[in-house]
C-alpha positions as CSV (number, residue, x, y, z in Angstrom):
1,M,76.4,77.3,106.6
2,S,79.3,78.4,104.5
3,H,81.5,81.3,105.5
4,T,81.1,82.9,102.1
5,L,78.1,84.5,100.4
6,P,76.3,82.6,97.6
7,P,77.5,83.5,94.1
8,L,74.5,85.8,93.4
9,L,75.0,87.9,96.6
10,L,78.7,87.8,96.2
11,G,78.4,89.3,92.7
12,L,76.0,91.9,94.0
13,F,78.4,92.8,96.8
14,R,81.2,93.4,94.3
15,E,78.9,95.4,92.0
16,L,78.0,97.7,94.9
17,K,81.7,98.2,95.7
18,A,82.4,99.0,92.0
19,H,79.6,101.7,92.1
20,G,81.0,103.3,95.2
21,V,78.4,102.1,97.7
22,P,80.0,102.1,101.2
23,V,79.6,98.4,102.1
24,G,82.4,96.8,104.1
25,V,83.4,93.7,106.0
26,R,80.7,94.1,108.6
27,D,78.0,94.2,105.9
28,Y,79.5,91.1,104.2
29,L,79.4,89.2,107.5
30,D,75.9,90.4,108.2
31,G,74.8,88.8,105.0
32,I,76.3,85.5,106.0
33,E,74.7,85.7,109.4
34,A,71.3,86.6,108.0
35,L,71.4,83.5,105.6
36,R,72.4,81.3,108.6
37,L,69.4,82.6,110.6
38,G,67.0,81.8,107.7
39,F,66.5,85.1,106.0
40,G,66.3,85.4,102.2
41,H,65.7,81.7,101.6
42,G,63.2,80.2,99.2
43,D,63.2,82.3,96.0
44,R,65.0,85.2,94.3
45,A,62.5,87.8,95.6
46,A,63.3,86.9,99.2
47,L,67.0,87.1,98.5
48,R,66.5,90.5,96.9
49,D,64.5,91.8,99.9
50,L,67.3,90.6,102.2
51,A,69.9,92.5,100.1
52,V,67.8,95.6,100.1
53,A,67.3,95.5,103.8
54,L,71.0,94.9,104.5
55,W,72.8,97.0,102.0
56,G,70.3,99.6,100.6
57,R,70.7,102.8,102.7
58,S,69.2,105.2,100.1
59,D,66.7,105.1,97.3
60,E,69.4,105.1,94.7
61,E,71.2,102.1,96.3
62,R,67.9,100.2,96.6
63,R,67.2,100.8,92.9
64,L,70.7,99.6,92.1
65,I,70.1,96.3,94.0
66,S,66.7,95.8,92.4
67,R,68.1,96.4,89.0
68,W,70.8,93.9,89.6
69,F,68.2,91.1,90.3
70,D,66.1,92.2,87.3
71,V,68.9,92.2,84.8
72,L,70.6,89.0,86.0
73,P,69.0,86.1,84.0
74,A,67.4,83.3,86.0
75,P,68.8,79.7,85.6
76,D,67.1,77.3,83.3
77,G,64.3,75.3,85.0
78,A,65.3,72.0,83.3
79,L,68.8,72.4,84.6
80,T,67.8,73.0,88.2
81,D,65.3,70.1,88.1
82,A,68.0,67.7,86.8
83,I,70.4,68.9,89.5
84,H,67.7,68.5,92.2
85,A,67.0,65.0,91.0
86,S,70.6,64.0,91.0
87,L,71.1,65.3,94.5
88,S,68.0,63.6,95.7
89,A,69.2,60.3,94.3
90,L,72.5,60.7,96.1
91,D,70.7,61.5,99.4
92,T,68.5,58.4,98.9
93,H,71.5,56.1,98.4
94,D,73.2,57.6,101.5
95,S,70.1,57.1,103.7
96,D,69.7,53.4,102.5
97,G,73.3,52.7,103.5
98,T,74.5,52.0,100.0
99,S,77.0,53.9,98.0
100,P,76.0,55.4,94.6
101,S,77.7,52.5,92.8
102,G,75.6,49.9,94.6
103,T,78.3,48.5,97.0
104,A,77.3,47.5,100.5
105,P,78.9,49.3,103.5
106,P,81.4,47.3,105.6
107,P,79.9,45.5,108.7
108,G,80.5,47.0,112.1
109,R,82.3,45.4,115.0
110,G,79.1,43.6,116.1
111,S,79.0,41.6,112.8
112,S,78.7,37.9,113.1
113,S,81.2,37.3,110.4
114,G,84.8,36.7,111.3
115,A,86.4,39.0,108.8
116,A,85.0,42.0,107.1
117,P,84.9,41.7,103.3
118,P,87.0,44.2,101.5
119,V,85.2,47.4,100.5
120,R,85.5,48.3,96.9
121,P,86.1,52.0,96.6
122,P,83.5,53.9,94.6
123,P,84.4,54.6,90.9
124,V,86.1,57.8,90.2
125,E,83.5,58.6,87.5
126,A,80.7,58.5,90.1
127,D,82.6,60.8,92.4
128,A,83.3,63.2,89.6
129,Q,79.6,63.2,88.6
130,A,78.6,63.9,92.3
131,A,81.1,66.7,92.6
132,E,79.9,68.2,89.4
133,A,76.3,68.1,90.5
134,R,77.1,69.7,93.8
135,A,79.2,72.5,92.1
136,A,76.3,73.2,89.7
137,M,73.9,73.3,92.6
138,A,76.0,75.9,94.3
139,R,75.9,78.1,91.2
140,V,72.1,78.1,90.8
141,A,70.5,77.4,94.2
142,F,70.4,80.0,97.0
143,A,69.7,78.0,100.2
144,A,67.3,75.7,101.9
145,A,63.6,76.5,101.7
146,R,62.8,78.6,104.8
147,E,61.3,82.0,105.0
148,G,61.3,84.6,107.8
149,S,59.5,87.9,108.0
150,G,58.7,90.6,110.6
151,L,62.0,90.0,112.4
152,P,64.7,92.7,112.9
153,I,67.8,92.6,110.7
154,P,70.3,90.2,112.4
155,R,73.6,91.6,113.7
156,L,76.7,89.9,115.0
157,A,76.8,89.5,118.7
158,T,80.5,90.1,118.9
159,T,83.1,91.9,116.8
160,P,84.7,89.4,114.3
161,Q,88.3,88.5,115.0
162,I,90.2,89.8,112.0
163,G,93.9,89.8,112.1
164,E,94.3,92.7,109.7
165,D,92.6,96.0,109.1
166,Y,90.8,96.3,105.8
167,V,89.6,99.7,104.7
168,L,87.0,99.2,101.9
169,I,85.8,102.8,101.9
170,P,88.1,105.0,99.7
171,Q,90.1,107.5,101.7
172,P,92.4,110.2,100.3
173,L,96.1,109.9,100.9
174,V,96.1,113.6,101.7
175,S,92.9,115.7,102.3
176,P,92.2,118.7,100.1
177,R,92.6,121.0,103.1
178,D,96.0,119.6,104.0
179,L,97.1,120.0,100.3
180,A,96.0,123.6,100.3
181,V,98.0,124.3,103.5
182,L,101.1,122.6,101.9
183,W,100.8,124.7,98.7
184,R,100.6,127.9,100.8
185,R,103.9,126.8,102.4
186,Y,105.5,127.0,99.0
187,R,106.1,130.7,98.8
188,R,108.4,133.1,97.0
189,S,107.4,136.6,98.0
190,T,108.1,139.4,95.6
191,R,106.7,142.9,95.1
192,H,105.0,143.8,91.9
193,G,101.9,145.6,90.8
194,P,100.6,149.1,91.8
195,R,102.3,151.0,94.6
196,T,99.6,150.9,97.3
197,E,101.6,150.0,100.4
198,L,103.3,152.7,102.6
199,D,107.1,152.4,102.7
200,L,107.8,153.9,106.1
201,A,111.6,153.7,105.9
202,A,111.7,155.4,102.5
203,T,109.3,158.0,103.6
204,L,111.4,158.9,106.6
205,R,114.5,159.1,104.5
206,E,112.7,161.4,102.0
207,R,111.6,163.6,104.9
208,C,115.1,163.8,106.4
209,R,116.7,164.5,102.9
210,R,114.3,167.3,101.8
211,G,113.0,168.6,105.1
212,L,109.6,168.7,103.6
213,L,107.4,165.8,102.7
214,C,105.0,166.4,99.9
215,Q,103.6,162.9,99.8
216,P,104.4,159.5,101.4
217,V,106.5,157.0,99.5
218,C,104.6,153.8,98.5
219,R,105.7,150.5,97.2
220,P,103.9,147.4,95.7
221,R,102.5,144.8,98.0
222,R,104.2,141.4,98.5
223,S,102.6,138.5,96.7
224,N,103.4,134.9,96.2
225,S,105.2,134.5,92.9
226,A,106.0,130.8,93.4
227,R,105.2,128.7,90.3
228,L,104.7,125.0,90.2
229,L,104.5,122.5,87.3
230,I,103.1,119.0,88.2
231,L,103.6,116.1,85.8
232,A,101.3,113.2,86.8
233,D,101.4,109.6,85.5
234,A,98.0,108.6,84.1
235,S,99.0,105.0,83.1
236,P,96.9,102.0,84.1
237,S,99.4,101.1,86.9
238,M,98.4,104.5,88.5
239,D,94.6,103.7,88.5
240,P,94.5,103.2,92.3
241,W,95.7,106.8,92.8
242,R,93.5,108.4,90.3
243,P,91.3,110.0,93.1
244,F,94.4,111.5,94.6
245,L,95.5,113.0,91.3
246,A,92.0,114.6,91.0
247,T,92.3,116.0,94.5
248,L,95.7,117.2,93.7
249,A,94.5,119.2,90.7
250,E,91.4,120.6,92.6
251,S,93.5,121.8,95.5
252,L,96.0,123.9,93.4
253,P,93.7,127.0,93.2
254,L,93.4,127.0,97.0
255,G,97.2,127.3,97.4
256,R,97.3,130.9,96.1
257,L,100.4,130.2,94.0
258,G,101.6,132.5,91.4
259,Q,101.1,129.9,88.7
260,A,100.3,126.2,88.9
261,E,99.5,123.7,86.2
262,V,99.0,119.9,86.0
263,H,99.9,117.9,82.9
264,Y,99.7,114.1,82.4
265,F,101.8,111.5,80.7
266,N,101.7,107.7,80.1
267,N,104.5,105.9,82.0
268,L,107.2,108.3,80.7
269,P,107.1,112.1,79.9
270,R,107.8,111.8,76.1
271,R,107.6,114.5,73.5
272,Q,104.0,115.3,74.3
273,L,102.1,116.0,77.6
274,F,98.4,116.0,78.0
275,A,95.9,118.3,79.8
276,T,93.5,115.6,81.1
277,P,94.0,112.2,82.8
278,G,92.4,110.6,79.8
279,L,95.4,111.8,77.8
280,A,93.6,114.3,75.6
281,K,94.6,117.8,74.5
282,A,98.2,117.1,73.7
283,A,100.9,119.8,73.9
284,E,104.6,119.8,73.2
285,R,106.7,118.9,76.3
286,D,109.5,121.3,75.6
287,E,107.1,124.2,75.0
288,I,105.5,123.5,78.4
289,L,108.9,123.4,80.1
290,R,110.0,126.7,78.5
291,R,106.8,128.3,79.5
292,H,107.4,127.3,83.2
293,A,111.1,128.1,83.2
294,G,112.2,128.8,86.8
295,A,109.2,127.0,88.3
296,G,109.4,124.0,90.7
297,L,108.8,120.6,89.1
298,L,106.8,117.9,90.9
299,V,106.6,114.5,89.2
300,V,104.0,111.9,90.5
301,S,104.5,108.4,89.2
302,D,105.1,104.8,90.5
303,A,108.0,104.6,87.9
304,G,107.3,100.9,87.3
305,S,107.3,99.8,91.0
306,A,103.6,99.0,91.1
307,R,104.1,96.2,88.6
308,G,107.5,95.2,90.1
309,V,109.3,95.3,86.7
310,L,112.7,96.5,85.8
311,N,113.0,98.3,82.4
312,R,116.4,99.8,81.9
313,R,115.5,101.5,78.7
314,R,112.7,103.4,80.5
315,A,115.1,104.3,83.3
316,L,117.6,105.8,80.8
317,Q,114.8,107.7,79.0
318,T,113.5,109.1,82.3
319,A,117.0,110.2,83.3
320,T,117.4,112.0,80.0
321,F,114.1,113.7,80.5
322,L,115.0,114.8,84.1
323,E,118.3,116.2,82.9
324,D,116.5,118.3,80.2
325,A,113.8,119.4,82.6
326,R,116.3,120.6,85.2
327,K,117.6,123.1,82.6
328,F,114.3,124.9,82.9
329,C,113.2,123.8,86.4
330,P,116.2,123.9,88.8
331,T,114.3,122.3,91.7
332,A,112.5,119.1,91.1
333,V,111.1,116.2,93.3
334,W,109.6,112.9,92.3
335,L,106.8,111.5,94.4
336,N,106.2,107.7,94.3
337,P,102.9,106.4,95.7
338,M,104.4,102.9,96.3
339,P,106.3,102.3,99.6
340,R,110.1,102.6,99.5
341,S,110.5,98.9,100.2
342,R,108.9,98.2,96.7
343,W,111.4,100.2,94.7
344,A,114.4,97.9,94.9
345,G,114.9,95.8,91.8
346,T,112.5,97.9,89.7
347,T,112.7,100.9,87.4
348,A,111.9,103.1,90.3
349,G,115.1,102.0,92.1
350,L,117.3,103.1,89.2
351,I,115.4,106.5,88.8
352,A,115.7,107.1,92.6
353,D,119.5,106.9,92.2
354,G,119.4,109.7,89.7
355,P,119.8,113.5,90.1
356,V,116.2,114.1,91.2
357,R,115.1,113.2,94.8
358,M,112.4,110.5,95.0
359,L,110.1,110.4,98.0
360,P,107.1,108.2,99.0
361,L,103.7,109.8,98.7
362,D,102.3,110.7,102.1
363,A,101.7,113.9,104.1
364,A,105.1,114.0,105.8
365,H,107.1,113.4,102.6
366,L,104.9,115.8,100.7
367,L,105.9,118.5,103.2
368,R,109.5,117.5,102.7
369,A,109.0,117.8,98.9
370,I,107.7,121.4,99.3
371,D,110.8,122.3,101.4
372,I,113.1,120.9,98.6
373,L,111.2,123.0,96.0
374,R,111.7,126.0,98.2
375,G,115.5,125.4,98.0
376,N,116.0,123.7,101.4
377,K,118.1,120.7,100.5
């Protein structure tokens, strides 16, 4: 039994992952073990029932698996018959002790002849035909004809020995709750609004000055006036971090900031910024910077390190943008989702040497970024 799933089940496994079904390494290995024990053999219906039993945990997932088998076209019967005939002929020749080309096998040690005649190697063309037949068989056949029913779903007896940890279920870099706590750390308390809070010191001074207090002295309550402008890269190289960008935008209202907005760009903040990750609803970049004058600037981008390329022109244009942005936003931080070891020799390495601090994207460095935005260098 092979250590990989047949092509049909492998394609189904990848389709389930693409639709967000939480199947992992253990489910993959369970499929291999089930085929080894004889489940799902015989026809496509048996294979579909096995996939439903192993990977269908809800009605929606079971419908997705069934739809996969219904939509996928079945192989041509003439093709499968020809492949079965070719393989049967190969098996017959092997059982008769002759090679497909008709040459006799060499005699053993007990042969009466003194010297064994030289064995002529099989023609390359015959080997190529046999390999092609086996490859085609692997594409259209599922397994040997054996059916099992009424037995429990097989499970591995022991945990597989895997040298590395693979997390196939998406996990956020930073949870929404932790992001909300971090945003609340970014505070600039000021007093504005109606005078509803008692100012005890001013009241005592007024009482001592006049000797008579007509009414207490009040003052506005403290509120967080910190403002934040986030510019997020929505280019194809940032696709693995799209869920984090969505979580980032959803967590801003929980931070109780004075003002917070997210705008998107493609690789480089050019003259226009966009209101959605799909780069729709464009607005002038300079107008957005003027509207957020005095706010903290947070840029989230891999800066070319995800593809491992070095683009000096992009680095110069980014440096020019950062110089212009700091005229409106004195405090700025760049968050790079790629690890620091991947920055060297890329555009990110040149940008990191610029005037804006570049940090990796994780909870600890995000906390450090908030401190920088607060003015703690």
